[in-house]
Amino acid sequence: LAYGDTAALDGASFTARAGEVTALVGASGAGKSTVFNVLTRLVDPSGGAIRVGGIDIRAMALEDLRALFGVVSQDAPMFDETLRENIVLNTRGADDARLAAALDAAFLTQTVDRLTDGLDTLAGPRGSALSGGQRQRVAIARAVLRDAPILLLDEATSALDTESETHVQTALEKMASDHTTLVIAHRLSTVRHAHQIVVMNEGRVVETGRHEELIAKGGAYARLYELQFAEDDPARAS
């Protein structure tokens, strides 16, 4: 896949297995977000194929394909509707019990309880009535309620405080056990326990493996990890 003369993906290939967490890591512009875009057919590659369960996604109706995905991104889309409508959207069978469970999983219950209008509170244009952390937790509740077989998480907890992140991370880990989960992460500490880490650079997959394997290998992932370690703790790195 190229944008003009610039290659966004260049022979990138990997398998994300069901019931496992596959993390995509790499520098900005490595192609991580582009992988998510081609999975959901926001853009189609000029060559190669993307398959879900062995089926080429181009053979699926677009609505059927996108029904397979639950997405939580750094900039979660919000509508000028109530919190309830933003969370439920077109999810079928979203009864009160399922909605309450989704709110709990997203560590959103107490926030909603403190609002005068509760779930009937308006989110405002593009979610402007909510904080960044609240918008992200609404997106997480939406994904939990949707319960799609494939989870796409793009820095899903980046706007959360430490307590919220701990609770939400636990809920997402529970979901991952019976979902196919792909995670884009810039903080490598959040993907140390992923079943597979896919290291990307300039649109290519340059390494795959578990954290311990890639650290021992001393390649691209190890260099990324060491660089981030030095940035997070300059005193220990010096």
XYZ file of N, CA and C in Angstrom:
714
model
N 0.850 -1.179 0.000
C 0.000 0.000 0.000
C 0.890 1.235 0.000
N 0.607 2.154 -0.917
C 1.401 3.375 -0.985
C 0.485 4.578 -1.099
N 0.924 5.680 -0.536
C 0.254 6.967 -0.706
C 1.156 7.804 -1.609
N 0.760 7.900 -2.883
C 1.648 8.548 -3.839
C 2.890 7.686 -4.019
N 4.058 8.288 -3.832
C 5.311 7.551 -3.964
C 5.802 6.998 -2.636
N 5.033 7.215 -1.571
C 5.462 6.795 -0.239
C 4.812 5.469 0.145
N 5.627 4.460 0.396
C 5.109 3.142 0.788
C 4.652 3.172 2.240
N 3.386 2.804 2.465
C 2.862 2.718 3.828
C 2.980 1.299 4.369
N 2.759 0.314 3.504
C 2.982 -1.093 3.826
C 3.763 -1.701 2.676
N 4.785 -2.494 2.998
C 5.663 -3.024 1.958
C 5.951 -4.500 2.254
N 5.047 -5.363 1.788
C 5.242 -6.791 2.026
C 5.042 -7.199 3.473
N 4.320 -6.411 4.247
C 4.091 -6.734 5.659
C 3.198 -7.965 5.771
N 3.610 -8.932 6.583
C 2.823 -10.153 6.715
C 2.958 -10.726 8.123
N 1.831 -11.067 8.737
C 1.834 -11.746 10.034
C 0.448 -12.346 10.260
N 0.367 -13.227 11.231
C -0.900 -13.860 11.600
C -1.238 -13.501 13.038
N -2.455 -12.991 13.255
C -2.961 -12.728 14.607
C -3.906 -13.862 14.953
N -3.564 -14.641 15.968
C -4.326 -15.847 16.293
C -5.488 -15.552 17.238
N -6.565 -16.312 17.059
C -7.751 -16.153 17.901
C -7.414 -16.462 19.357
N -7.997 -15.693 20.269
C -7.776 -15.903 21.690
C -6.434 -15.404 22.182
N -5.716 -14.670 21.324
C -4.409 -14.155 21.708
C -4.333 -12.650 21.460
N -3.357 -12.023 22.133
C -3.084 -10.600 21.957
C -1.863 -10.440 21.064
N -2.052 -9.745 19.953
C -0.948 -9.427 19.043
C -0.710 -7.927 19.121
N 0.498 -7.537 19.486
C 0.836 -6.118 19.640
C 1.656 -5.643 18.456
N 1.298 -4.479 17.925
C 2.062 -3.850 16.850
C 2.872 -2.701 17.447
N 4.175 -2.744 17.283
C 5.034 -1.695 17.828
C 5.979 -1.202 16.743
N 6.519 -0.020 16.986
C 7.441 0.583 16.025
C 7.366 2.089 16.115
N 8.291 2.750 15.482
C 8.330 4.210 15.503
C 7.134 4.788 14.756
N 6.871 6.080 14.949
C 5.800 6.746 14.213
C 6.057 6.612 12.716
N 4.991 6.292 11.964
C 5.132 6.116 10.528
C 5.569 4.727 10.114
N 5.635 3.797 11.075
C 6.088 2.434 10.745
C 5.033 1.642 9.995
N 3.752 2.066 10.095
C 2.683 1.362 9.386
C 1.655 0.721 10.292
N 1.753 0.956 11.606
C 0.853 0.300 12.570
C -0.607 0.693 12.344
N -0.885 1.982 12.266
C -2.264 2.438 12.066
C -2.782 2.048 10.686
N -1.885 1.975 9.716
C -2.294 1.568 8.373
C -2.800 0.134 8.380
N -2.205 -0.715 9.195
C -2.695 -2.098 9.324
C -4.150 -2.089 9.766
N -4.479 -1.269 10.766
C -5.868 -1.172 11.226
C -6.772 -0.665 10.108
N -6.278 0.279 9.330
C -7.086 0.858 8.247
C -7.395 -0.155 7.148
N -6.432 -1.012 6.837
C -6.700 -2.005 5.799
C -7.564 -3.147 6.330
N -7.441 -3.459 7.612
C -8.279 -4.502 8.204
C -9.754 -4.148 8.091
N -10.074 -2.887 8.332
C -11.477 -2.445 8.321
C -11.880 -1.849 6.978
N -11.001 -1.929 6.003
C -11.239 -1.441 4.639
C -11.550 0.046 4.580
N -10.898 0.814 5.427
C -10.922 2.264 5.234
C -10.083 2.607 4.006
N -9.164 1.714 3.683
C -8.360 1.836 2.467
C -7.994 0.417 2.045
N -7.879 0.187 0.751
C -7.521 -1.134 0.240
C -6.088 -1.120 -0.280
N -5.328 -2.178 0.004
C -3.959 -2.255 -0.512
C -3.962 -2.550 -2.009
N -2.862 -2.254 -2.656
C -2.756 -2.488 -4.099
C -2.331 -3.916 -4.411
N -1.867 -4.638 -3.392
C -1.457 -6.020 -3.599
C -1.569 -6.802 -2.315
N -1.539 -8.134 -2.433
C -1.650 -8.966 -1.247
C -3.098 -9.138 -0.809
N -3.295 -9.722 0.358
C -4.647 -9.993 0.841
C -4.682 -9.983 2.358
N -5.844 -9.638 2.891
C -6.107 -9.728 4.327
C -7.211 -10.757 4.498
N -6.971 -11.747 5.337
C -7.955 -12.813 5.521
C -8.370 -12.907 6.985
N -9.658 -13.105 7.202
C -10.206 -13.365 8.531
C -10.823 -14.752 8.503
N -10.296 -15.659 9.319
C -10.784 -17.033 9.289
C -10.596 -17.680 7.939
N -9.559 -17.261 7.215
C -9.268 -17.825 5.903
C -10.014 -17.186 4.757
N -10.913 -16.246 5.052
C -11.727 -15.602 4.012
C -11.148 -14.227 3.672
N -10.929 -13.982 2.400
C -10.456 -12.672 1.950
C -11.520 -11.628 2.293
N -11.118 -10.564 2.990
C -12.118 -9.585 3.438
C -12.791 -8.865 2.273
N -12.191 -8.887 1.094
C -12.817 -8.250 -0.066
C -14.020 -9.045 -0.557
N -14.133 -10.307 -0.080
C -15.282 -11.131 -0.453
C -16.457 -10.920 0.498
N -16.259 -10.114 1.545
C -17.307 -9.872 2.528
C -18.022 -8.550 2.235
N -19.304 -8.507 2.562
C -20.012 -7.227 2.524
C -19.377 -6.316 3.567
N -19.230 -5.037 3.240
C -18.544 -4.101 4.123
C -19.189 -4.066 5.513
N -20.517 -4.095 5.555
C -21.222 -4.067 6.839
C -20.899 -5.309 7.663
N -20.840 -6.463 7.005
C -20.529 -7.709 7.710
C -19.093 -7.696 8.230
N -18.181 -7.183 7.405
C -16.781 -7.111 7.818
C -16.632 -6.238 9.059
N -17.184 -5.037 9.007
C -16.984 -4.101 10.108
C -17.717 -4.524 11.375
N -18.728 -5.388 11.230
C -19.407 -5.935 12.406
C -18.493 -6.863 13.204
N -17.390 -7.306 12.590
C -16.458 -8.199 13.266
C -15.535 -7.468 14.234
N -15.502 -6.128 14.146
C -14.503 -5.371 14.886
C -15.107 -4.485 15.972
N -14.449 -4.489 17.125
C -14.675 -3.479 18.143
C -13.418 -2.636 18.202
N -13.551 -1.313 18.158
C -12.390 -0.438 18.034
C -12.346 0.567 19.191
N -11.178 0.680 19.811
C -10.934 1.737 20.800
C -9.658 2.448 20.377
N -9.776 3.739 20.091
C -8.617 4.499 19.623
C -8.328 5.661 20.570
N -7.181 6.293 20.355
C -6.806 7.447 21.177
C -7.823 8.570 21.028
N -8.307 8.761 19.814
C -9.264 9.828 19.528
C -10.606 9.185 19.183
N -11.296 8.698 20.219
C -12.538 7.952 20.005
C -13.626 8.867 19.447
N -14.295 8.483 18.355
C -15.357 9.313 17.786
C -16.563 9.382 18.719
N -17.037 10.593 18.944
C -18.208 10.823 19.792
C -19.233 11.637 19.017
N -20.494 11.441 19.338
C -21.580 12.137 18.667
C -22.300 13.033 19.662
N -22.931 14.076 19.157
C -23.644 15.022 20.021
C -24.983 14.416 20.437
N -24.887 13.296 21.138
C -26.043 12.566 21.645
C -25.780 12.242 23.114
N -26.669 11.491 23.737
C -26.475 11.124 25.135
C -25.360 10.095 25.269
N -24.851 9.937 26.493
C -23.849 8.908 26.739
C -24.397 7.533 26.371
N -25.668 7.274 26.713
C -26.276 5.990 26.403
C -26.228 5.721 24.898
N -26.607 6.708 24.112
C -26.623 6.525 22.653
C -25.220 6.365 22.095
N -24.244 7.063 22.686
C -22.861 6.931 22.239
C -22.292 5.553 22.547
N -22.741 4.948 23.629
C -22.235 3.629 24.006
C -22.960 2.525 23.241
N -24.284 2.628 23.162
C -25.072 1.554 22.549
C -24.955 1.560 21.036
N -25.022 2.750 20.410
C -25.035 2.875 18.959
C -26.044 1.887 18.374
N -25.608 0.975 17.523
C -26.560 0.031 16.914
C -26.365 -1.395 17.440
N -25.819 -1.509 18.660
C -25.610 -2.831 19.248
C -26.953 -3.477 19.580
N -27.154 -4.657 19.056
C -28.416 -5.354 19.289
C -28.391 -6.071 20.634
N -29.544 -6.141 21.267
C -29.662 -6.864 22.534
C -28.955 -6.191 23.682
N -28.770 -4.870 23.581
C -28.063 -4.133 24.633
C -29.031 -3.795 25.763
N -29.359 -4.795 26.589
C -30.283 -4.551 27.694
C -29.541 -3.878 28.854
N -30.300 -3.538 29.910
C -29.726 -2.791 31.031
C -28.602 -3.561 31.717
N -28.741 -4.879 31.822
C -27.717 -5.685 32.492
C -26.397 -5.653 31.717
N -26.467 -5.815 30.409
C -25.256 -5.775 29.585
C -24.634 -4.386 29.600
N -25.476 -3.364 29.582
C -24.973 -1.995 29.612
C -24.274 -1.718 30.938
N -24.857 -2.160 32.035
C -24.250 -1.961 33.352
C -22.905 -2.670 33.442
N -22.814 -3.877 32.879
C -21.552 -4.623 32.889
C -20.488 -3.905 32.068
N -20.889 -3.315 30.942
C -19.943 -2.571 30.104
C -19.440 -1.327 30.822
N -20.335 -0.646 31.539
C -19.939 0.535 32.306
C -18.933 0.158 33.389
N -19.183 -0.964 34.062
C -18.260 -1.415 35.098
C -16.899 -1.754 34.508
N -16.896 -2.449 33.378
C -15.641 -2.854 32.750
C -14.808 -1.651 32.332
N -15.488 -0.590 31.918
C -14.799 0.626 31.471
C -14.523 1.588 32.629
N -14.814 1.141 33.865
C -14.601 1.975 35.050
C -15.335 3.315 34.911
N -16.563 3.213 34.395
C -17.347 4.401 34.072
C -18.566 4.565 34.976
N -18.885 3.554 35.759
C -20.117 3.570 36.554
C -20.170 4.748 37.515
N -19.113 4.967 38.278
C -19.105 6.054 39.262
C -19.213 7.413 38.586
N -18.570 7.569 37.455
C -18.649 8.834 36.714
C -20.087 9.118 36.300
N -20.755 8.107 35.741
C -22.146 8.268 35.312
C -23.048 8.559 36.497
N -22.818 7.872 37.623
C -23.652 8.069 38.814
C -23.551 9.488 39.360
N -22.405 10.139 39.136
C -22.222 11.514 39.643
C -22.873 12.566 38.751
N -23.230 12.187 37.534
C -23.846 13.134 36.613
C -25.335 13.274 36.915
N -25.835 14.490 36.879
C -27.244 14.749 37.196
C -28.176 13.947 36.307
N -27.864 13.897 35.026
C -28.715 13.180 34.077
C -28.210 11.779 33.768
N -27.183 11.327 34.465
C -26.679 9.976 34.274
C -26.369 9.668 32.823
N -26.847 8.542 32.349
C -26.593 8.132 30.964
C -27.308 9.010 29.950
N -28.226 9.845 30.415
C -28.930 10.757 29.512
C -28.206 12.092 29.368
N -27.010 12.197 29.943
C -26.174 13.392 29.793
C -25.688 13.497 28.350
N -25.773 14.692 27.775
C -25.308 14.903 26.410
C -23.781 14.960 26.376
N -23.203 14.282 25.397
C -21.743 14.261 25.258
C -21.203 15.541 24.638
N -22.073 16.308 23.945
C -21.637 17.532 23.276
C -21.032 17.223 21.920
N -20.878 18.243 21.068
C -20.284 18.024 19.737
C -18.907 17.384 19.852
N -18.716 16.243 19.178
C -17.457 15.496 19.214
C -17.030 15.138 20.635
N -18.007 15.042 21.541
C -17.708 14.670 22.920
C -17.095 15.784 23.733
N -17.344 17.050 23.329
C -16.693 18.196 23.969
C -17.108 18.416 25.420
N -18.226 17.824 25.847
C -18.658 17.963 27.242
C -17.937 16.979 28.159
N -17.111 16.112 27.578
C -16.409 15.090 28.348
C -14.910 15.360 28.336
N -14.229 14.861 29.358
C -12.770 14.938 29.369
C -12.213 13.873 28.431
N -10.922 13.954 28.129
C -10.301 12.956 27.262
C -10.426 11.556 27.846
N -10.209 11.426 29.152
C -10.324 10.138 29.803
C -11.737 9.592 29.767
N -12.724 10.482 29.939
C -14.126 10.050 29.883
C -14.494 9.582 28.479
N -14.043 10.308 27.464
C -14.319 9.885 26.082
C -13.728 8.504 25.814
N -12.511 8.281 26.308
C -11.872 6.998 26.056
C -12.599 5.875 26.791
N -13.099 6.151 27.991
C -13.831 5.123 28.728
C -15.193 4.850 28.089
N -15.814 5.865 27.494
C -17.051 5.636 26.740
C -16.756 4.703 25.557
N -15.641 4.931 24.865
C -15.272 4.088 23.726
C -15.001 2.653 24.168
N -14.388 2.488 25.334
C -14.116 1.152 25.854
C -15.424 0.459 26.222
N -16.343 1.185 26.871
C -17.657 0.615 27.199
C -18.381 0.195 25.926
N -18.268 1.010 24.886
C -18.893 0.702 23.588
C -18.342 -0.609 23.028
N -17.019 -0.780 23.100
C -16.395 -1.991 22.570
C -16.766 -3.218 23.394
N -16.820 -3.052 24.720
C -17.195 -4.176 25.592
C -18.628 -4.602 25.301
N -19.527 -3.612 25.164
C -20.929 -3.913 24.898
C -21.095 -4.556 23.522
N -20.349 -4.081 22.553
C -20.438 -4.601 21.186
C -20.012 -6.064 21.132
N -18.972 -6.403 21.921
C -18.500 -7.778 22.049
C -18.224 -8.418 20.685
N -17.594 -7.654 19.794
C -17.226 -8.179 18.480
C -16.066 -9.163 18.634
N -15.918 -10.111 17.721
C -14.885 -11.137 17.882
C -13.456 -10.623 17.769
N -13.259 -9.467 17.122
C -11.911 -8.912 16.958
C -11.855 -7.538 17.601
N -10.891 -7.357 18.507
C -10.696 -6.068 19.168
C -9.483 -5.367 18.568
N -9.663 -4.106 18.172
C -8.571 -3.271 17.700
C -8.371 -2.157 18.726
N -7.238 -2.173 19.403
C -6.978 -1.218 20.472
C -5.782 -0.349 20.090
N -6.025 0.930 19.900
C -4.965 1.867 19.536
C -4.715 2.793 20.722
N -3.700 2.445 21.532
C -3.417 3.200 22.749
C -4.720 3.404 23.541
N -5.391 2.300 23.819
C -6.758 2.333 24.354
C -6.868 2.946 25.740
N -5.771 3.018 26.487
C -5.847 3.572 27.839
C -4.941 4.789 28.017
N -4.532 5.406 26.906
C -3.538 6.478 26.972
C -4.011 7.713 27.724
N -5.337 7.970 27.752
C -5.847 9.187 28.391
C -6.345 8.940 29.819
N -6.110 7.734 30.347
C -6.650 7.388 31.660
C -5.620 7.619 32.765
N -6.139 7.931 33.963
C -5.263 8.001 35.124
C -4.866 6.580 35.516
N -3.911 6.478 36.442
C -3.339 5.175 36.781
C -4.377 4.199 37.307
N -5.275 4.665 38.200
C -6.288 3.779 38.775
C -7.247 3.275 37.701
N -7.722 4.194 36.856
C -8.644 3.800 35.789
C -7.968 2.840 34.827
N -6.708 3.129 34.495
C -5.995 2.275 33.541
C -5.859 0.855 34.076
N -5.579 0.729 35.377
C -5.431 -0.600 35.977
C -6.715 -1.406 35.859
N -7.861 -0.769 36.200
C -9.148 -1.451 36.123
C -9.506 -1.817 34.683
N -9.329 -0.860 33.783
C -9.705 -1.081 32.383
C -8.806 -2.129 31.743
N -7.503 -2.089 32.052
C -6.573 -3.058 31.490
C -6.956 -4.479 31.903
N -7.394 -4.623 33.135
C -7.838 -5.938 33.615
C -9.044 -6.423 32.818
N -10.010 -5.517 32.584
C -11.215 -5.881 31.817
C -10.855 -6.265 30.387
N -9.946 -5.515 29.767
C -9.547 -5.815 28.393
C -8.800 -7.141 28.310
N -7.999 -7.453 29.326
C -7.285 -8.726 29.348
C -8.259 -9.898 29.447
N -9.330 -9.724 30.226
C -10.348 -10.769 30.321
C -11.027 -10.976 28.968
N -11.334 -9.871 28.283
C -11.959 -9.981 26.964
C -11.040 -10.674 25.972
N -9.737 -10.439 26.100
C -8.779 -10.963 25.122
C -8.749 -12.482 25.096
N -9.163 -13.131 26.188
C -9.062 -14.580 26.260
C -9.957 -15.283 25.242
N -11.056 -14.648 24.820
C -11.907 -15.279 23.803
C -12.181 -14.342 22.629
N -11.238 -13.454 22.385
C -11.299 -12.574 21.223
C -9.944 -12.601 20.516
N -9.924 -12.167 19.280
C -8.661 -11.886 18.600
C -8.364 -10.417 18.849
N -7.257 -10.128 19.517
C -6.970 -8.759 19.932
C -5.692 -8.255 19.271
N -5.805 -7.097 18.614
C -4.634 -6.425 18.062
C -4.470 -5.091 18.774
N -3.270 -4.825 19.222
C -2.991 -3.642 20.032
C -1.886 -2.825 19.374
N -2.140 -1.543 19.193
C -1.069 -0.612 18.842
C -0.621 0.057 20.137
N 0.658 -0.044 20.422
C 1.151 0.520 21.682
C 2.454 1.268 21.451
N 2.523 2.453 22.049
C 3.773 3.212 22.030
C 4.556 2.968 23.320
N 3.834 2.734 24.418
C 4.491 2.388 25.679
C 4.680 0.872 25.705
N 5.884 0.434 25.499
C 6.145 -0.999 25.370
C 5.854 -1.761 26.655
N 5.854 -1.067 27.784
C 5.555 -1.741 29.051
C 4.148 -2.308 29.065
N 3.245 -1.753 28.246
C 1.854 -2.214 28.242
C 1.659 -3.494 27.423
N 2.678 -3.903 26.659
C 2.512 -5.092 25.805
C 3.538 -6.181 26.124
N 4.172 -6.085 27.261
C 5.184 -7.083 27.626
C 4.608 -8.489 27.688
N 3.321 -8.600 28.024
C 2.718 -9.920 28.189
C 1.889 -10.352 26.969
N 2.018 -9.635 25.864
C 1.310 -10.027 24.638
C 1.802 -11.396 24.173
N 0.904 -12.163 23.557
C 1.294 -13.470 23.038
C 2.273 -13.328 21.873
N 2.134 -12.242 21.126
C 3.000 -12.002 19.979
C 3.207 -10.497 19.826
N 4.438 -10.102 19.617
C 4.764 -8.705 19.333
C 5.288 -8.636 17.905
N 4.651 -7.781 17.110
C 5.038 -7.586 15.717
C 5.733 -6.230 15.625
N 6.997 -6.248 15.272
C 7.786 -5.012 15.199
C 7.793 -4.537 13.750
N 7.371 -3.295 13.543
C 7.281 -2.748 12.193
C 8.253 -1.595 12.010
N 8.719 -1.461 10.774
C 9.599 -0.352 10.414
C 9.424 -0.057 8.936
N 9.054 1.184 8.627
C 8.875 1.622 7.239
C 7.962 0.686 6.454
N 6.850 0.286 7.087
C 5.857 -0.532 6.411
C 6.154 -2.014 6.342
N 7.279 -2.434 6.899
C 7.659 -3.840 6.879
C 7.569 -4.434 8.292
N 7.347 -5.736 8.353
C 7.465 -6.470 9.609
C 8.912 -6.946 9.712
N 9.623 -6.458 10.718
C 11.051 -6.770 10.822
C 11.349 -7.817 11.895
N 10.434 -7.986 12.859
C 10.608 -9.002 13.897
C 9.253 -9.424 14.427
N 9.142 -10.664 14.869
C 7.972 -11.119 15.614
C 8.435 -12.047 16.727
N 7.690 -12.038 17.831
C 8.028 -12.918 18.946
C 7.445 -12.393 20.234
N 7.728 -13.058 21.329
C 7.317 -12.598 22.645
C 8.366 -11.628 23.181
N 8.003 -10.886 24.205
C 8.887 -9.864 24.763
C 10.261 -10.441 25.109
N 10.283 -11.525 25.865
C 11.550 -12.083 26.331
C 12.412 -12.540 25.151
N 11.781 -13.142 24.147
C 12.515 -13.616 22.975
C 13.153 -12.452 22.220
N 12.378 -11.381 22.065
C 12.866 -10.243 21.282
C 13.945 -9.463 22.032
N 13.811 -9.384 23.350
C 14.865 -8.735 24.140
C 16.165 -9.535 24.016
N 16.052 -10.867 24.137
C 17.238 -11.719 24.045
C 17.884 -11.647 22.670
N 17.073 -11.420 21.650
C 17.576 -11.362 20.270
C 18.447 -10.136 20.043
N 18.171 -9.060 20.788
C 19.006 -7.860 20.693
C 18.841 -7.078 19.407
N 17.654 -7.194 18.762
C 17.421 -6.510 17.496
C 16.626 -5.231 17.641
N 15.715 -5.008 16.685
C 14.976 -3.751 16.616
C 14.123 -3.517 17.867
N 13.444 -4.555 18.335
C 12.596 -4.399 19.526
C 13.441 -4.069 20.752
N 14.541 -4.767 20.920
C 15.416 -4.515 22.063
C 15.916 -3.072 22.056
N 16.220 -2.549 20.868
C 16.692 -1.166 20.775
C 15.559 -0.189 21.131
N 14.336 -0.473 20.645
C 13.194 0.369 20.997
C 12.947 0.361 22.503
N 13.023 -0.814 23.088
C 12.763 -0.966 24.517
C 13.819 -0.231 25.333
N 15.065 -0.368 24.946
C 16.156 0.298 25.660
C 16.027 1.818 25.549
N 15.660 2.296 24.362
C 15.478 3.731 24.164
C 14.358 4.256 25.047
N 13.246 3.524 25.101
C 12.127 3.974 25.922
C 12.469 3.883 27.402
N 13.201 2.868 27.774
C 13.641 2.704 29.158
C 14.484 3.909 29.570
N 15.375 4.349 28.683
C 16.232 5.489 28.976
C 15.419 6.779 29.095
N 14.392 6.929 28.259
C 13.554 8.124 28.322
C 12.733 8.157 29.597
N 12.242 6.974 30.038
C 11.395 6.900 31.223
C 12.192 7.054 32.509
N 13.456 6.601 32.486
C 14.274 6.621 33.703
C 15.712 6.967 33.368
N 15.968 8.253 33.056
C 17.318 8.664 32.627
C 18.386 8.333 33.648
N 18.038 8.420 34.949
C 19.026 8.189 35.987
C 19.544 6.743 35.958
N 18.614 5.774 35.766
C 19.009 4.379 35.750
C 19.718 4.011 34.461
N 19.397 4.755 33.389
C 20.003 4.422 32.095
C 21.422 4.974 31.970
N 21.745 5.965 32.770
C 23.067 6.603 32.645
C 24.150 5.842 33.365
